[in-house]
Short mmCIF file of C-alpha atoms in Angstrom, two decimals:
data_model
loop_
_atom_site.label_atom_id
_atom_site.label_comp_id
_atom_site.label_asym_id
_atom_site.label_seq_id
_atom_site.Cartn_x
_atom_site.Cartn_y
_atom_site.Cartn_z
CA UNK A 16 -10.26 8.54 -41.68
CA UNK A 17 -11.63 5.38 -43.17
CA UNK A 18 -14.57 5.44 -45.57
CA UNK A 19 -15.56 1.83 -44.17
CA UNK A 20 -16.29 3.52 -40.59
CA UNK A 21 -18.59 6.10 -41.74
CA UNK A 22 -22.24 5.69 -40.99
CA UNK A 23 -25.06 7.89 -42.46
CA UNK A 24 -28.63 8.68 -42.25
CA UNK A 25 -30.56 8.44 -45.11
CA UNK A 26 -34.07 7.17 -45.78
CA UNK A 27 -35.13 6.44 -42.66
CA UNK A 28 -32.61 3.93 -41.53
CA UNK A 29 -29.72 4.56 -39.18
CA UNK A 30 -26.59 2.53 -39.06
CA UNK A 31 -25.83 2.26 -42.06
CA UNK A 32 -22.48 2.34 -44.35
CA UNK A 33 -23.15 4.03 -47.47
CA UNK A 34 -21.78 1.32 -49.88
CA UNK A 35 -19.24 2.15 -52.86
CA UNK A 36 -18.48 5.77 -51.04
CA UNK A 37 -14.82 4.60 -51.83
CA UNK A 38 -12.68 7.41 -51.47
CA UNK A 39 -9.12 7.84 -52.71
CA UNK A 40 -5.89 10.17 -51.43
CA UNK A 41 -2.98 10.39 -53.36
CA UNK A 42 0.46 8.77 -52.30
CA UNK A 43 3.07 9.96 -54.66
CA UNK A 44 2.25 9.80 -58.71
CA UNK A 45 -0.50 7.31 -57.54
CA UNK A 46 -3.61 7.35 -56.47
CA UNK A 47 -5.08 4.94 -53.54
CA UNK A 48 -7.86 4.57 -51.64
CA UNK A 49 -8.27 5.04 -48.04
CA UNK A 50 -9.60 2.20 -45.74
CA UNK A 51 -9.85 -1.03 -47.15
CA UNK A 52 -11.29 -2.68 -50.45
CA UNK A 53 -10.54 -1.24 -53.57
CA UNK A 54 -8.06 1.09 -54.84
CA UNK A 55 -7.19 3.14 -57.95
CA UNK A 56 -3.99 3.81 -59.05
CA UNK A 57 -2.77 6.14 -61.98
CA UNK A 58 -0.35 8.83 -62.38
CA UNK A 59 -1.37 12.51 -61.74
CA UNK A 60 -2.01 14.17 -64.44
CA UNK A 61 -3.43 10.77 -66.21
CA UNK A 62 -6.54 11.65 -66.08
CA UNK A 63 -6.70 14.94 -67.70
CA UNK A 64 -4.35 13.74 -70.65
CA UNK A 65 -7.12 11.10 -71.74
CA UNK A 66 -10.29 12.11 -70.87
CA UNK A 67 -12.14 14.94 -73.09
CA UNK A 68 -11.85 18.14 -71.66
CA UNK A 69 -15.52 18.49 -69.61
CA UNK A 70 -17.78 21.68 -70.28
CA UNK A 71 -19.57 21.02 -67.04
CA UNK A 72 -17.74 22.04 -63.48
CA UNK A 73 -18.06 19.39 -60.55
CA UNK A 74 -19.26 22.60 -58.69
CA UNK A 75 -22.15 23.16 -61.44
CA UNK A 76 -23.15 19.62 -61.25
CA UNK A 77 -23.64 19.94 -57.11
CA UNK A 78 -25.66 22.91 -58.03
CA UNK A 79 -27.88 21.06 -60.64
CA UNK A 80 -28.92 18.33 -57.73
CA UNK A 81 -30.88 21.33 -56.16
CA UNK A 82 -32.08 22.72 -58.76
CA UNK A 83 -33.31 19.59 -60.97
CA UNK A 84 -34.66 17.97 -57.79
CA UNK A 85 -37.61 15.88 -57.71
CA UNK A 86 -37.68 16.68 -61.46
CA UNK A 87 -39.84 14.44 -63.81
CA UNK A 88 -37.91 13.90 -66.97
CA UNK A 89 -40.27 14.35 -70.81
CA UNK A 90 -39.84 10.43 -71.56
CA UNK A 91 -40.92 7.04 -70.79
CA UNK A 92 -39.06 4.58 -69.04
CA UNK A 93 -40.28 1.35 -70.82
CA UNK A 94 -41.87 -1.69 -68.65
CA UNK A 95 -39.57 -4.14 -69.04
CA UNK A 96 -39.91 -6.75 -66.31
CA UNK A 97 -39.36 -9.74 -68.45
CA UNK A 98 -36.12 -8.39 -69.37
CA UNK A 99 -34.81 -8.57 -73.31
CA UNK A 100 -34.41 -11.25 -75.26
CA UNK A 101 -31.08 -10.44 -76.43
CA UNK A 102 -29.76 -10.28 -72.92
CA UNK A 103 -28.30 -13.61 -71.66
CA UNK A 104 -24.89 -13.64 -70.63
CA UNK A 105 -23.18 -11.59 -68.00
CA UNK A 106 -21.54 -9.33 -70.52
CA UNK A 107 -24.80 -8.51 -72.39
CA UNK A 108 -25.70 -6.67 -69.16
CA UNK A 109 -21.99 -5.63 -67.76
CA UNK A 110 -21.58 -3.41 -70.90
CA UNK A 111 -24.26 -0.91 -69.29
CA UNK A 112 -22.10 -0.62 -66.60
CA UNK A 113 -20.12 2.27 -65.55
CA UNK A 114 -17.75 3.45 -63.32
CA UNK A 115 -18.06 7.37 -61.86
CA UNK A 116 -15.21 8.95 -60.69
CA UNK A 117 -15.73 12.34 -59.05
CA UNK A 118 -12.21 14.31 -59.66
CA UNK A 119 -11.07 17.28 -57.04
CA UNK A 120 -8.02 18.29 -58.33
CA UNK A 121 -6.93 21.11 -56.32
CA UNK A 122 -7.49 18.43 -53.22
CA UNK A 123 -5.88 15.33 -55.03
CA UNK A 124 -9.35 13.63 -54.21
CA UNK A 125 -11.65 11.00 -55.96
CA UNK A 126 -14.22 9.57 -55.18
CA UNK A 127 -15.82 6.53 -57.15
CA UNK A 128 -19.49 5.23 -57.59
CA UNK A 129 -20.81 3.03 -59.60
CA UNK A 130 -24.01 3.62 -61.96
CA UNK A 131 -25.94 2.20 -65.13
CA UNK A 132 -27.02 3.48 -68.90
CA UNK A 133 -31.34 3.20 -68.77
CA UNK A 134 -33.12 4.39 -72.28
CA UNK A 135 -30.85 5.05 -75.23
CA UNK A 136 -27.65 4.88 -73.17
CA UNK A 137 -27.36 8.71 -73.03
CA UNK A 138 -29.35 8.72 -68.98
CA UNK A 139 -26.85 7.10 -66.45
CA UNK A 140 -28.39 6.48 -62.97
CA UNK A 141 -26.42 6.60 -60.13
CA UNK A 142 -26.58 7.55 -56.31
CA UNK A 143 -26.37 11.04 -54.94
CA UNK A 144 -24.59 10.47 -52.14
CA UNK A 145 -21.38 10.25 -53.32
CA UNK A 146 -21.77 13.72 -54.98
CA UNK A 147 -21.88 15.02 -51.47
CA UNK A 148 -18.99 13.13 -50.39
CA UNK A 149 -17.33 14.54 -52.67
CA UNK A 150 -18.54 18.56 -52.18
CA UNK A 151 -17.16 18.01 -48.71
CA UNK A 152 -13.67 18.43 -50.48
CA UNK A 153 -14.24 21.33 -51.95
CA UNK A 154 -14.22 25.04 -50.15
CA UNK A 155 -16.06 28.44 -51.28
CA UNK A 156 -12.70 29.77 -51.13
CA UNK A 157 -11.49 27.55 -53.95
CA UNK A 158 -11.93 28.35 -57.78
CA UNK A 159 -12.68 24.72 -58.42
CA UNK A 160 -13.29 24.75 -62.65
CA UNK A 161 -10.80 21.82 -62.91
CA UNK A 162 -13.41 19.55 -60.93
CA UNK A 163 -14.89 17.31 -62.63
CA UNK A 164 -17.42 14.31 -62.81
CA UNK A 165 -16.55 11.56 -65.43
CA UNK A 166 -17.91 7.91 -66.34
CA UNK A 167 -15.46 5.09 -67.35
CA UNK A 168 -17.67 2.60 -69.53
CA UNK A 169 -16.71 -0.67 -69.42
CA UNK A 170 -14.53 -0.69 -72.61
CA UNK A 171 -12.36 1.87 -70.61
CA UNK A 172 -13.85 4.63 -72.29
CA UNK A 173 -13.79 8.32 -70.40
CA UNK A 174 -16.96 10.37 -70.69
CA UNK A 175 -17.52 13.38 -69.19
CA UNK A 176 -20.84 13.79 -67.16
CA UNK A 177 -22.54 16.84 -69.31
CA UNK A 178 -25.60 17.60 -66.88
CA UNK A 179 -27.29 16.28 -63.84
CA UNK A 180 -30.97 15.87 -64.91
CA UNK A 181 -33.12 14.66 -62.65
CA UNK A 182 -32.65 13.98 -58.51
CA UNK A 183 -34.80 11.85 -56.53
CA UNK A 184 -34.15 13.05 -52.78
CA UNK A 185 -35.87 10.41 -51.44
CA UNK A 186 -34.67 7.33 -53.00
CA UNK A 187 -30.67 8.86 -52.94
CA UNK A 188 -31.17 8.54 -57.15
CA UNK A 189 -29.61 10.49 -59.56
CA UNK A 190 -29.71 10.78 -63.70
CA UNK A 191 -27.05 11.87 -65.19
CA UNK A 192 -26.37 13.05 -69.04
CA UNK A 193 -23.37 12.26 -70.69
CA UNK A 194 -21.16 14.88 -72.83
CA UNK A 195 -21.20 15.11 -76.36
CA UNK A 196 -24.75 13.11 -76.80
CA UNK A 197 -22.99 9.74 -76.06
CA UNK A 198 -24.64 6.31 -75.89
CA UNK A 199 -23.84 3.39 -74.56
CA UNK A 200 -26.07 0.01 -74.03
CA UNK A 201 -28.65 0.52 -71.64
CA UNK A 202 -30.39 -2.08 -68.90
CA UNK A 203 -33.92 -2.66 -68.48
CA UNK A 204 -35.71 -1.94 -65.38
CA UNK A 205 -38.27 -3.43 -63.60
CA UNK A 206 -41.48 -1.22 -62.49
CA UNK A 207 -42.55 -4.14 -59.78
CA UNK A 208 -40.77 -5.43 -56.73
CA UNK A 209 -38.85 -8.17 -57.05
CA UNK A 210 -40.78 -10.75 -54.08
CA UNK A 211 -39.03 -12.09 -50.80
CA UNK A 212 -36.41 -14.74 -51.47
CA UNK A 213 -35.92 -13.61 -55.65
CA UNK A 214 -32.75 -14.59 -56.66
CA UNK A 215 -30.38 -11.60 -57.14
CA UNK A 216 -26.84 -10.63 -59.13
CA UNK A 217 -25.60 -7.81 -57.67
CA UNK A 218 -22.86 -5.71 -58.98
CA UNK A 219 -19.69 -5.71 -57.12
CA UNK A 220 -16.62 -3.04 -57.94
CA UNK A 221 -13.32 -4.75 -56.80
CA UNK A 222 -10.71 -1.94 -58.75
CA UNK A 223 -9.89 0.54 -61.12
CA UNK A 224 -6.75 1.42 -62.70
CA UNK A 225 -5.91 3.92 -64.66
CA UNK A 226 -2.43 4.95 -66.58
CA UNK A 227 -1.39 7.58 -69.11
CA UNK A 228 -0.29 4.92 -71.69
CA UNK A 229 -3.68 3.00 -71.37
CA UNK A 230 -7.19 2.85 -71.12
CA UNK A 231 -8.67 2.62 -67.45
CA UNK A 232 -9.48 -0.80 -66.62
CA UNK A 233 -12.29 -2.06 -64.10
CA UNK A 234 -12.31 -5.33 -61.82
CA UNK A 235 -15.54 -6.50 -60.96
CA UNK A 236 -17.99 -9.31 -60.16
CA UNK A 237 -21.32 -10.69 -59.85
CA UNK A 238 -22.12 -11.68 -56.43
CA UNK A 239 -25.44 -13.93 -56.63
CA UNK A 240 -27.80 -12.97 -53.39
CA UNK A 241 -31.48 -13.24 -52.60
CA UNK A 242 -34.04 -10.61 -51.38
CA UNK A 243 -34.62 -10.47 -47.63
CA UNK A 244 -37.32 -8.23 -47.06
CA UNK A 245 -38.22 -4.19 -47.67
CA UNK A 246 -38.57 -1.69 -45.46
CA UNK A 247 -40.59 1.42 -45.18
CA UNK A 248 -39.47 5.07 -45.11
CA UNK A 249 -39.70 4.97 -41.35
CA UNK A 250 -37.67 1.83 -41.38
CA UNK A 251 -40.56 0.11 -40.34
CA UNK A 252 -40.67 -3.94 -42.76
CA UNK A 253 -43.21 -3.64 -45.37
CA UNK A 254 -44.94 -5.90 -47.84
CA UNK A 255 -44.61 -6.50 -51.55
CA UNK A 256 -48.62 -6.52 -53.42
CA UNK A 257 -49.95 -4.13 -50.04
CA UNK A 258 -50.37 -0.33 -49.96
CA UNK A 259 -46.98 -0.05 -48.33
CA UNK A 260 -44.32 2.17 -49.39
CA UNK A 261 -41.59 0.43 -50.36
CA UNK A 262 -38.22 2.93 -49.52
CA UNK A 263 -35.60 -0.01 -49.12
CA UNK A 264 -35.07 -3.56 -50.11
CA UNK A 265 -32.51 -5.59 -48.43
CA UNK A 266 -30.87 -8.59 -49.70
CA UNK A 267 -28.12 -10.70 -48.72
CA UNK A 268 -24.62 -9.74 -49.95
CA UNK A 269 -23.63 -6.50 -47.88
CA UNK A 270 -21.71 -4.43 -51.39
CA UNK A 271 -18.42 -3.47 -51.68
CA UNK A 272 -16.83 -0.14 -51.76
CA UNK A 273 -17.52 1.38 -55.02
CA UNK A 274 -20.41 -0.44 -55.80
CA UNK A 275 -22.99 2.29 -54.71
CA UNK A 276 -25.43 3.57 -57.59
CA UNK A 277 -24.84 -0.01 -59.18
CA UNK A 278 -27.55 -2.61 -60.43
CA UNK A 279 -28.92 -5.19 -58.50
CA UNK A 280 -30.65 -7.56 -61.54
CA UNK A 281 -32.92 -10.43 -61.23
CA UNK A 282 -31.34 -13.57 -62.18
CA UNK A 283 -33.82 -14.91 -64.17
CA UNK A 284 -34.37 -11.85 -66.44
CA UNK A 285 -31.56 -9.63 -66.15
CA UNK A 286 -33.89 -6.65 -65.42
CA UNK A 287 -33.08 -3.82 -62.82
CA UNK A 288 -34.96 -4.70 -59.52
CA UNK A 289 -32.17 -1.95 -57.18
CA UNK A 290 -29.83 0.62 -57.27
CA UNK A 291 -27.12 -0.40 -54.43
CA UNK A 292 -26.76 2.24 -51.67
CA UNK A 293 -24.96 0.77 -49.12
CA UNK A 294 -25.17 -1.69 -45.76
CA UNK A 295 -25.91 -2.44 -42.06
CA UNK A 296 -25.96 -5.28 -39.60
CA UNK A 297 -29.33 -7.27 -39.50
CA UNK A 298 -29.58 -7.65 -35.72
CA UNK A 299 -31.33 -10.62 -35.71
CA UNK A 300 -28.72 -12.51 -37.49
CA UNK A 301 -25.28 -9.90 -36.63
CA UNK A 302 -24.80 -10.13 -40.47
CA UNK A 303 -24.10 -7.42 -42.55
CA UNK A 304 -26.59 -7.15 -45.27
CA UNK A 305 -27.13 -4.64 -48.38
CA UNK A 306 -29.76 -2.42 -48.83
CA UNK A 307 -30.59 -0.64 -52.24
CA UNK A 308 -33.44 1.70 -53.59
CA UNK A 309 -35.94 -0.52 -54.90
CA UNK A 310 -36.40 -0.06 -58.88
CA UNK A 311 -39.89 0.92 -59.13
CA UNK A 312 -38.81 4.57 -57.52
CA UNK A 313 -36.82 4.96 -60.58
CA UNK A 314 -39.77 5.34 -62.51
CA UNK A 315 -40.58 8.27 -60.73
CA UNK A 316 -38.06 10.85 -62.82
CA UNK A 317 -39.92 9.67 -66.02
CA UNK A 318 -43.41 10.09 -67.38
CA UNK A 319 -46.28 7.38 -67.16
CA UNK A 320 -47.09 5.53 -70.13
CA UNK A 321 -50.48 6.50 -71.65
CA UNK A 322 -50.56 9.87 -69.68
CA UNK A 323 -50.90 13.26 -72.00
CA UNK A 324 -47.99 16.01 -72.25
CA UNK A 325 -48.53 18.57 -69.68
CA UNK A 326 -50.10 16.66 -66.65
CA UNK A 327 -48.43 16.91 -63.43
#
């Protein structure tokens, strides 16, 4: 099958192609993904020679969505919708980057997101929906211990993923904490919606590569877009500044495959306005657009500012 032809369900919208679900099979001593887009390609056992040895089962991590869902998370996520002074160029905010891959041995299987470092660079946010891509590879049958999740940085660094901690059901969002206490630089998010016609970058994964005799390498680009409009958890359009619930915002350039759980940033400030999950074909127009989880339901997994330990 072809990851580009599968459609999904998933916040109220139907039609849609979840965006970045790349998935790979392999084809001799490499590895290559099915459909079209990107593709990774590195030798078999490549991946296991480099990257630290993971204390945390992909099979543990699928079981940490359920159990850490909807979970609010003991810090603050700072308000930082003017962005940071000391971002200004593209690879100030690329370097918060990363790259998941999802690794099922036992099936040859991997499947690829993309996410982003938020705090102190030890929180990665992704999407959850290519966790479950992934568990669809995987059998009861199967003692599946040499399944792993791990995060190529954007120096070509491999990091295990340590823990999921937090899982926002509704907004397809998940936090994940890296191995060993790493860091890595971090992005700042916006806590309001970025209005109708805001210029956009979004993130776009082209391909990865990885070899035993190198570090992995990542392709990738900054595809400039605009917002659209948002749309409600019943799909219905809603309104920036109203009482509407804002569950979707569309924008312009439909992602590529392995973009999904990347940042969408405002141009101007180089803040977090989206997390990418996917695309689907604006009737009005017959163009394929994107449509991400707006930032401001990011904020939900952390604490308010000003608001005492202890209150729910």
């Amino acid at each position: 099958y072809k990851k580009a032809d599968i459609r999904c369900y998933c916040g109220g919208h139907f039609c849609r192609t979840c965006a970045g679900c790349s998935d790979w099979k392999r084809d001799g001593n490499n590895w290559k993904r099915v459909g079209n887009g990107c593709h990774l390609s590195h030798s078999s056992s490549s991946v296991h020679n480099q990257s630290i040895k993971a204390t945390t089962s992909f099979t543990t991590l699928l079981e940490q969505l359920n159990s850490n869902a909807n979970v609010q998370l003991p810090y603050i996520l700072p308000y930082e919708n003017t962005g940071r002074k000391n971002v200004t160029t593209k690879y100030d905010f690329t370097r918060a980057v990363v790259t998941i891959a999802h690794l099922i041995p036992l099936k040859n299987e991997v499947i690829v997101a993309s996410g982003f470092a938020v705090l102190d660079g030890g929180l990665i946010v992704t999407c959850a929906h290519t966790f479950y891509q992934a568990a669809r590879h995987l059998s009861c049958s199967e003692l599946d211990q040499k399944s792993q999740s791990i995060v190529i940085t954007d120096e070509g660094e491999l990091i295990p993923v340590a823990t999921v901690e937090s899982h926002l059901v509704r907004s397809d969002i998940v936090l994940l904490r890296l191995q060993g206490g790493r860091q890595i630089p971090s992005l700042a998010v916006d806590p309001y919606p970025a209005p109708k016609s805001t210029s956009l970058l979004s993130y776009n994964f082209v391909t990865a590569s990885l070899t035993s005799t190198s570090r992995p390498t990542i392709s990738y680009s900054w595809k400039p877009a605009e917002v659209l409009f948002y749309k409600g958890p019943c799909g219905q359009e809603a309104t920036t500044g109203t009482y509407d619930e804002l569950s979707a915002m569309m924008y312009s350039h439909p992602p590529s495959n392995g973009s999904s759980g990347g940042p969408i940033v405002n141009e101007e400030t180089k803040s977090v306005v989206g997390i990418i999950r996917g695309s689907e074909v604006n009737y009005a127009t017959r163009k394929s657009i994107g449509f991400a989880t707006p930032s401001e339901c990011l904020f939900e997994a952390f604490k308010l500012p000003g608001m005492p330990d202890g209150l729910e």
